Amino acid sequence: MTMVDVVSRQDRSVVSQLSLASPEEVREAYRRADETLPAWKALPPADRAAIFLRGAALFRERAKSIAEIISAEMGKPIGEATTEVEKGAGILEYFAQAGYRTTGATFVTDTGEDVFTVAEPLGVVLLITPWNFPFTLPIRKIAAALSTGNTVLFKPATNSALCGIEIGRALTDAGVPDGVFNVVIGESRVIQDALFTDPRLAGVSLTGSY
């Protein structure tokens, strides 16, 4: 097990220690996400919306402590970090309604046959985010993916990983079932093959530099 210190940007003290994921742990996260996919995508939109609204309330309730983590971890001023958490709560509330807006289309062909499309979740998706907006940017990706019935592996930047853990904790406390949302913390050079070559991976959303 590889451990890494989280060092405060304010006074260089050690804020926490994190355990970095191994390739085997990444594959286990994929297994859990794939196993829980059928039940999660079958959950009625109203039930997913209720979880999201509880999550938004928890974000606001915990805004001070999350902002302090953001500030210590990656250096953002407390006021700016608090605003970021508040915006993240609003994003989650917006996507609480996304499940109701999933629609298809029907067309009549020249031969009189009906052709229709049905929107469905992709499956297990990998979400990768950078350090500079450690709350709102992940929430945009996470909310869009979960609200439409996908299950998630979320890899935050290592130097904003504590914030990622807090997101996961709040969503779990709000009622997201175990295995549906998985936070993976690790060095890209160690786990990239496990992240990108798993046969259960259906889609990737990445924001970051080369």
mmCIF file of C-alpha atoms in Angstrom:
data_model
loop_
_atom_site.group_PDB
_atom_site.id
_atom_site.type_symbol
_atom_site.label_atom_id
_atom_site.label_comp_id
_atom_site.label_asym_id
_atom_site.label_seq_id
_atom_site.Cartn_x
_atom_site.Cartn_y
_atom_site.Cartn_z
ATOM 1 C CA MET A 1 0.000 0.000 0.000
ATOM 2 C CA THR A 2 1.411 3.387 -1.044
ATOM 3 C CA MET A 3 0.684 6.316 1.245
ATOM 4 C CA VAL A 4 1.040 10.011 0.448
ATOM 5 C CA ASP A 5 0.943 13.033 2.767
ATOM 6 C CA VAL A 6 -1.533 15.845 2.120
ATOM 7 C CA VAL A 7 0.390 19.002 2.990
ATOM 8 C CA SER A 8 -1.391 22.275 3.815
ATOM 9 C CA ARG A 9 -0.760 25.106 1.357
ATOM 10 C CA GLN A 10 -1.148 27.498 4.277
ATOM 11 C CA ASP A 11 1.460 26.362 6.813
ATOM 12 C CA ARG A 12 3.001 23.217 5.251
ATOM 13 C CA SER A 13 1.596 21.010 8.014
ATOM 14 C CA VAL A 14 0.421 17.492 7.182
ATOM 15 C CA VAL A 15 -3.360 17.643 6.890
ATOM 16 C CA SER A 16 -3.961 13.964 6.192
ATOM 17 C CA GLN A 17 -2.525 10.814 4.679
ATOM 18 C CA LEU A 18 -4.041 9.128 1.663
ATOM 19 C CA SER A 19 -3.780 5.556 0.479
ATOM 20 C CA LEU A 20 -3.146 5.437 -3.277
ATOM 21 C CA ALA A 21 -5.064 2.887 -5.312
ATOM 22 C CA SER A 22 -3.342 -0.046 -6.962
ATOM 23 C CA PRO A 23 -4.334 -1.426 -10.384
ATOM 24 C CA GLU A 24 -6.062 -4.302 -8.592
ATOM 25 C CA GLU A 25 -8.168 -1.854 -6.563
ATOM 26 C CA VAL A 26 -9.131 0.002 -9.736
ATOM 27 C CA ARG A 27 -10.335 -3.259 -11.271
ATOM 28 C CA GLU A 28 -12.321 -3.975 -8.107
ATOM 29 C CA ALA A 29 -13.967 -0.546 -8.408
ATOM 30 C CA TYR A 30 -14.947 -1.376 -11.985
ATOM 31 C CA ARG A 31 -16.416 -4.670 -10.810
ATOM 32 C CA ARG A 32 -18.522 -2.917 -8.177
ATOM 33 C CA ALA A 33 -19.690 -0.227 -10.596
ATOM 34 C CA ASP A 34 -20.661 -2.829 -13.191
ATOM 35 C CA GLU A 35 -22.428 -5.003 -10.628
ATOM 36 C CA THR A 36 -24.567 -2.120 -9.341
ATOM 37 C CA LEU A 37 -25.366 -0.665 -12.790
ATOM 38 C CA PRO A 38 -28.610 -2.593 -13.509
ATOM 39 C CA ALA A 39 -30.303 -1.584 -10.253
ATOM 40 C CA TRP A 40 -29.142 2.048 -10.439
ATOM 41 C CA LYS A 41 -30.288 2.659 -14.020
ATOM 42 C CA ALA A 42 -33.622 0.982 -13.229
ATOM 43 C CA LEU A 43 -34.213 3.316 -10.267
ATOM 44 C CA PRO A 44 -37.109 5.713 -11.028
ATOM 45 C CA PRO A 45 -36.053 9.312 -11.757
ATOM 46 C CA ALA A 46 -37.960 10.513 -8.690
ATOM 47 C CA ASP A 47 -35.830 8.327 -6.444
ATOM 48 C CA ARG A 48 -32.566 9.539 -7.968
ATOM 49 C CA ALA A 49 -33.832 13.133 -7.713
ATOM 50 C CA ALA A 50 -34.553 12.687 -3.987
ATOM 51 C CA ILE A 51 -30.986 11.471 -3.424
ATOM 52 C CA PHE A 52 -29.586 14.465 -5.309
ATOM 53 C CA LEU A 53 -31.657 16.933 -3.294
ATOM 54 C CA ARG A 54 -30.459 15.360 -0.057
ATOM 55 C CA GLY A 55 -26.905 15.563 -1.392
ATOM 56 C CA ALA A 56 -27.277 19.268 -2.192
ATOM 57 C CA ALA A 57 -28.571 19.906 1.328
ATOM 58 C CA LEU A 58 -25.581 18.064 2.800
ATOM 59 C CA PHE A 59 -23.174 20.095 0.659
ATOM 60 C CA ARG A 60 -24.658 23.303 2.057
ATOM 61 C CA GLU A 61 -24.669 21.929 5.585
ATOM 62 C CA ARG A 62 -20.989 20.976 5.271
ATOM 63 C CA ALA A 63 -19.905 23.979 3.181
ATOM 64 C CA LYS A 64 -17.651 25.437 5.881
ATOM 65 C CA SER A 65 -15.719 22.239 6.541
ATOM 66 C CA ILE A 66 -15.413 21.392 2.826
ATOM 67 C CA ALA A 67 -14.208 24.920 2.062
ATOM 68 C CA GLU A 68 -11.558 24.586 4.765
ATOM 69 C CA ILE A 69 -10.373 21.340 3.175
ATOM 70 C CA ILE A 70 -10.224 22.963 -0.272
ATOM 71 C CA SER A 71 -8.275 25.922 1.081
ATOM 72 C CA ALA A 72 -5.778 23.800 2.995
ATOM 73 C CA GLU A 73 -5.368 21.277 0.209
ATOM 74 C CA MET A 74 -4.986 23.408 -2.917
ATOM 75 C CA GLY A 75 -4.727 26.979 -1.624
ATOM 76 C CA LYS A 76 -7.994 28.598 -2.689
ATOM 77 C CA PRO A 77 -9.177 31.404 -0.331
ATOM 78 C CA ILE A 78 -11.942 30.341 2.061
ATOM 79 C CA GLY A 79 -14.485 32.723 0.557
ATOM 80 C CA GLU A 80 -13.890 31.468 -2.967
ATOM 81 C CA ALA A 81 -13.904 27.854 -1.796
ATOM 82 C CA THR A 82 -17.223 28.372 0.008
ATOM 83 C CA THR A 83 -18.748 29.892 -3.122
ATOM 84 C CA GLU A 84 -17.572 26.868 -5.098
ATOM 85 C CA VAL A 85 -19.338 24.491 -2.707
ATOM 86 C CA GLU A 86 -22.534 26.560 -2.891
ATOM 87 C CA LYS A 87 -22.428 26.466 -6.696
ATOM 88 C CA GLY A 88 -21.872 22.708 -6.574
ATOM 89 C CA ALA A 89 -25.016 22.293 -4.467
ATOM 90 C CA GLY A 90 -26.972 24.270 -7.072
ATOM 91 C CA ILE A 91 -25.621 22.107 -9.888
ATOM 92 C CA LEU A 92 -26.717 18.968 -8.056
ATOM 93 C CA GLU A 93 -30.206 20.429 -7.620
ATOM 94 C CA TYR A 94 -30.374 21.219 -11.343
ATOM 95 C CA PHE A 95 -29.430 17.678 -12.314
ATOM 96 C CA ALA A 96 -31.963 16.245 -9.867
ATOM 97 C CA GLN A 97 -34.478 16.905 -12.652
ATOM 98 C CA ALA A 98 -32.359 15.514 -15.506
ATOM 99 C CA GLY A 99 -33.836 12.033 -15.233
ATOM 100 C CA TYR A 100 -37.237 13.452 -16.125
ATOM 101 C CA ARG A 101 -35.849 15.119 -19.265
ATOM 102 C CA THR A 102 -34.441 11.966 -20.884
ATOM 103 C CA THR A 103 -36.427 11.651 -24.086
ATOM 104 C CA GLY A 104 -36.138 9.960 -27.463
ATOM 105 C CA ALA A 105 -37.638 10.742 -30.866
ATOM 106 C CA THR A 106 -39.970 9.022 -33.323
ATOM 107 C CA PHE A 107 -39.834 9.326 -37.116
ATOM 108 C CA VAL A 108 -42.095 7.999 -39.868
ATOM 109 C CA THR A 109 -40.194 6.655 -42.861
ATOM 110 C CA ASP A 110 -41.217 6.863 -46.518
ATOM 111 C CA THR A 111 -42.384 3.239 -46.295
ATOM 112 C CA GLY A 112 -44.709 4.040 -43.423
ATOM 113 C CA GLU A 113 -42.620 2.341 -40.735
ATOM 114 C CA ASP A 114 -41.995 3.987 -37.388
ATOM 115 C CA VAL A 115 -38.365 4.470 -36.386
ATOM 116 C CA PHE A 116 -37.687 5.555 -32.837
ATOM 117 C CA THR A 117 -34.745 6.321 -30.591
ATOM 118 C CA VAL A 118 -34.509 5.671 -26.854
ATOM 119 C CA ALA A 119 -31.956 7.407 -24.630
ATOM 120 C CA GLU A 120 -30.148 5.011 -22.301
ATOM 121 C CA PRO A 121 -27.193 5.362 -19.913
ATOM 122 C CA LEU A 122 -23.788 4.471 -21.332
ATOM 123 C CA GLY A 123 -22.909 2.212 -18.393
ATOM 124 C CA VAL A 124 -19.786 2.543 -16.250
ATOM 125 C CA VAL A 125 -18.082 5.892 -16.882
ATOM 126 C CA LEU A 126 -14.715 7.271 -15.786
ATOM 127 C CA LEU A 127 -14.577 10.926 -14.686
ATOM 128 C CA ILE A 128 -11.189 12.672 -14.316
ATOM 129 C CA THR A 129 -10.872 16.211 -12.974
ATOM 130 C CA PRO A 130 -8.054 18.709 -12.301
ATOM 131 C CA TRP A 131 -7.042 20.414 -9.077
ATOM 132 C CA ASN A 132 -8.040 24.035 -9.736
ATOM 133 C CA PHE A 133 -11.839 23.684 -9.407
ATOM 134 C CA PRO A 134 -11.962 20.693 -7.071
ATOM 135 C CA PHE A 135 -15.676 20.878 -6.282
ATOM 136 C CA THR A 136 -17.824 22.443 -9.013
ATOM 137 C CA LEU A 137 -16.093 20.786 -11.941
ATOM 138 C CA PRO A 138 -16.391 17.269 -10.502
ATOM 139 C CA ILE A 139 -20.016 17.881 -9.515
ATOM 140 C CA ARG A 140 -20.911 18.840 -13.099
ATOM 141 C CA LYS A 141 -19.555 15.552 -14.384
ATOM 142 C CA ILE A 142 -20.790 13.404 -11.495
ATOM 143 C CA ALA A 143 -24.316 14.827 -11.477
ATOM 144 C CA ALA A 144 -24.728 14.471 -15.244
ATOM 145 C CA ALA A 145 -23.537 10.869 -15.169
ATOM 146 C CA LEU A 146 -25.415 9.634 -12.112
ATOM 147 C CA SER A 147 -28.681 11.430 -12.859
ATOM 148 C CA THR A 148 -29.034 9.627 -16.186
ATOM 149 C CA GLY A 149 -28.418 6.175 -14.722
ATOM 150 C CA ASN A 150 -24.683 5.607 -15.198
ATOM 151 C CA THR A 151 -22.365 4.315 -12.488
ATOM 152 C CA VAL A 152 -19.093 6.134 -11.902
ATOM 153 C CA LEU A 153 -15.397 5.841 -11.232
ATOM 154 C CA PHE A 154 -14.226 9.309 -10.181
ATOM 155 C CA LYS A 155 -10.519 10.152 -10.192
ATOM 156 C CA PRO A 156 -9.820 13.586 -8.717
ATOM 157 C CA ALA A 157 -6.403 15.171 -9.024
ATOM 158 C CA THR A 158 -4.159 13.768 -6.315
ATOM 159 C CA ASN A 159 -3.519 17.246 -4.897
ATOM 160 C CA SER A 160 -7.255 17.839 -4.411
ATOM 161 C CA ALA A 161 -8.209 14.300 -3.450
ATOM 162 C CA LEU A 162 -9.558 15.124 0.018
ATOM 163 C CA CYS A 163 -12.252 17.232 -1.601
ATOM 164 C CA GLY A 164 -13.103 14.261 -3.829
ATOM 165 C CA ILE A 165 -13.445 12.071 -0.767
ATOM 166 C CA GLU A 166 -15.811 14.599 0.832
ATOM 167 C CA ILE A 167 -17.962 14.585 -2.308
ATOM 168 C CA GLY A 168 -18.149 10.811 -2.114
ATOM 169 C CA ARG A 169 -18.987 10.867 1.587
ATOM 170 C CA ALA A 170 -21.849 13.327 1.107
ATOM 171 C CA LEU A 171 -23.327 11.401 -1.820
ATOM 172 C CA THR A 172 -23.140 8.152 0.143
ATOM 173 C CA ASP A 173 -24.785 9.801 3.143
ATOM 174 C CA ALA A 174 -27.486 11.139 0.807
ATOM 175 C CA GLY A 175 -28.326 7.608 -0.309
ATOM 176 C CA VAL A 176 -26.223 6.748 -3.370
ATOM 177 C CA PRO A 177 -25.841 2.949 -3.027
ATOM 178 C CA ASP A 178 -22.444 1.364 -2.425
ATOM 179 C CA GLY A 179 -20.644 0.646 -5.675
ATOM 180 C CA VAL A 180 -22.565 3.172 -7.767
ATOM 181 C CA PHE A 181 -20.061 5.976 -7.106
ATOM 182 C CA ASN A 182 -16.405 5.071 -6.576
ATOM 183 C CA VAL A 183 -13.609 7.510 -5.742
ATOM 184 C CA VAL A 184 -10.243 6.331 -7.055
ATOM 185 C CA ILE A 185 -7.135 8.163 -5.846
ATOM 186 C CA GLY A 186 -3.826 7.272 -7.386
ATOM 187 C CA GLU A 187 -0.865 8.211 -9.512
ATOM 188 C CA SER A 188 -1.741 8.153 -13.198
ATOM 189 C CA ARG A 189 1.483 6.401 -14.202
ATOM 190 C CA VAL A 190 0.605 3.523 -11.869
ATOM 191 C CA ILE A 191 -3.095 3.050 -12.579
ATOM 192 C CA GLN A 192 -3.647 4.456 -16.069
ATOM 193 C CA ASP A 193 -3.684 1.071 -17.787
ATOM 194 C CA ALA A 194 -6.212 -0.270 -15.292
ATOM 195 C CA LEU A 195 -8.341 2.865 -15.703
ATOM 196 C CA PHE A 196 -8.441 2.970 -19.492
ATOM 197 C CA THR A 197 -8.285 -0.643 -20.641
ATOM 198 C CA ASP A 198 -10.971 -2.242 -18.480
ATOM 199 C CA PRO A 199 -13.586 -3.896 -20.734
ATOM 200 C CA ARG A 200 -16.379 -2.576 -18.522
ATOM 201 C CA LEU A 201 -15.481 1.058 -19.259
ATOM 202 C CA ALA A 202 -18.188 2.638 -21.455
ATOM 203 C CA GLY A 203 -17.168 6.314 -21.512
ATOM 204 C CA VAL A 204 -14.615 8.854 -20.283
ATOM 205 C CA SER A 205 -14.960 12.521 -19.366
ATOM 206 C CA LEU A 206 -11.621 14.206 -18.737
ATOM 207 C CA THR A 207 -10.690 17.793 -17.963
ATOM 208 C CA GLY A 208 -6.983 18.527 -17.594
ATOM 209 C CA SER A 209 -3.733 19.182 -19.381
ATOM 210 C CA TYR A 210 -1.839 16.736 -21.544
#
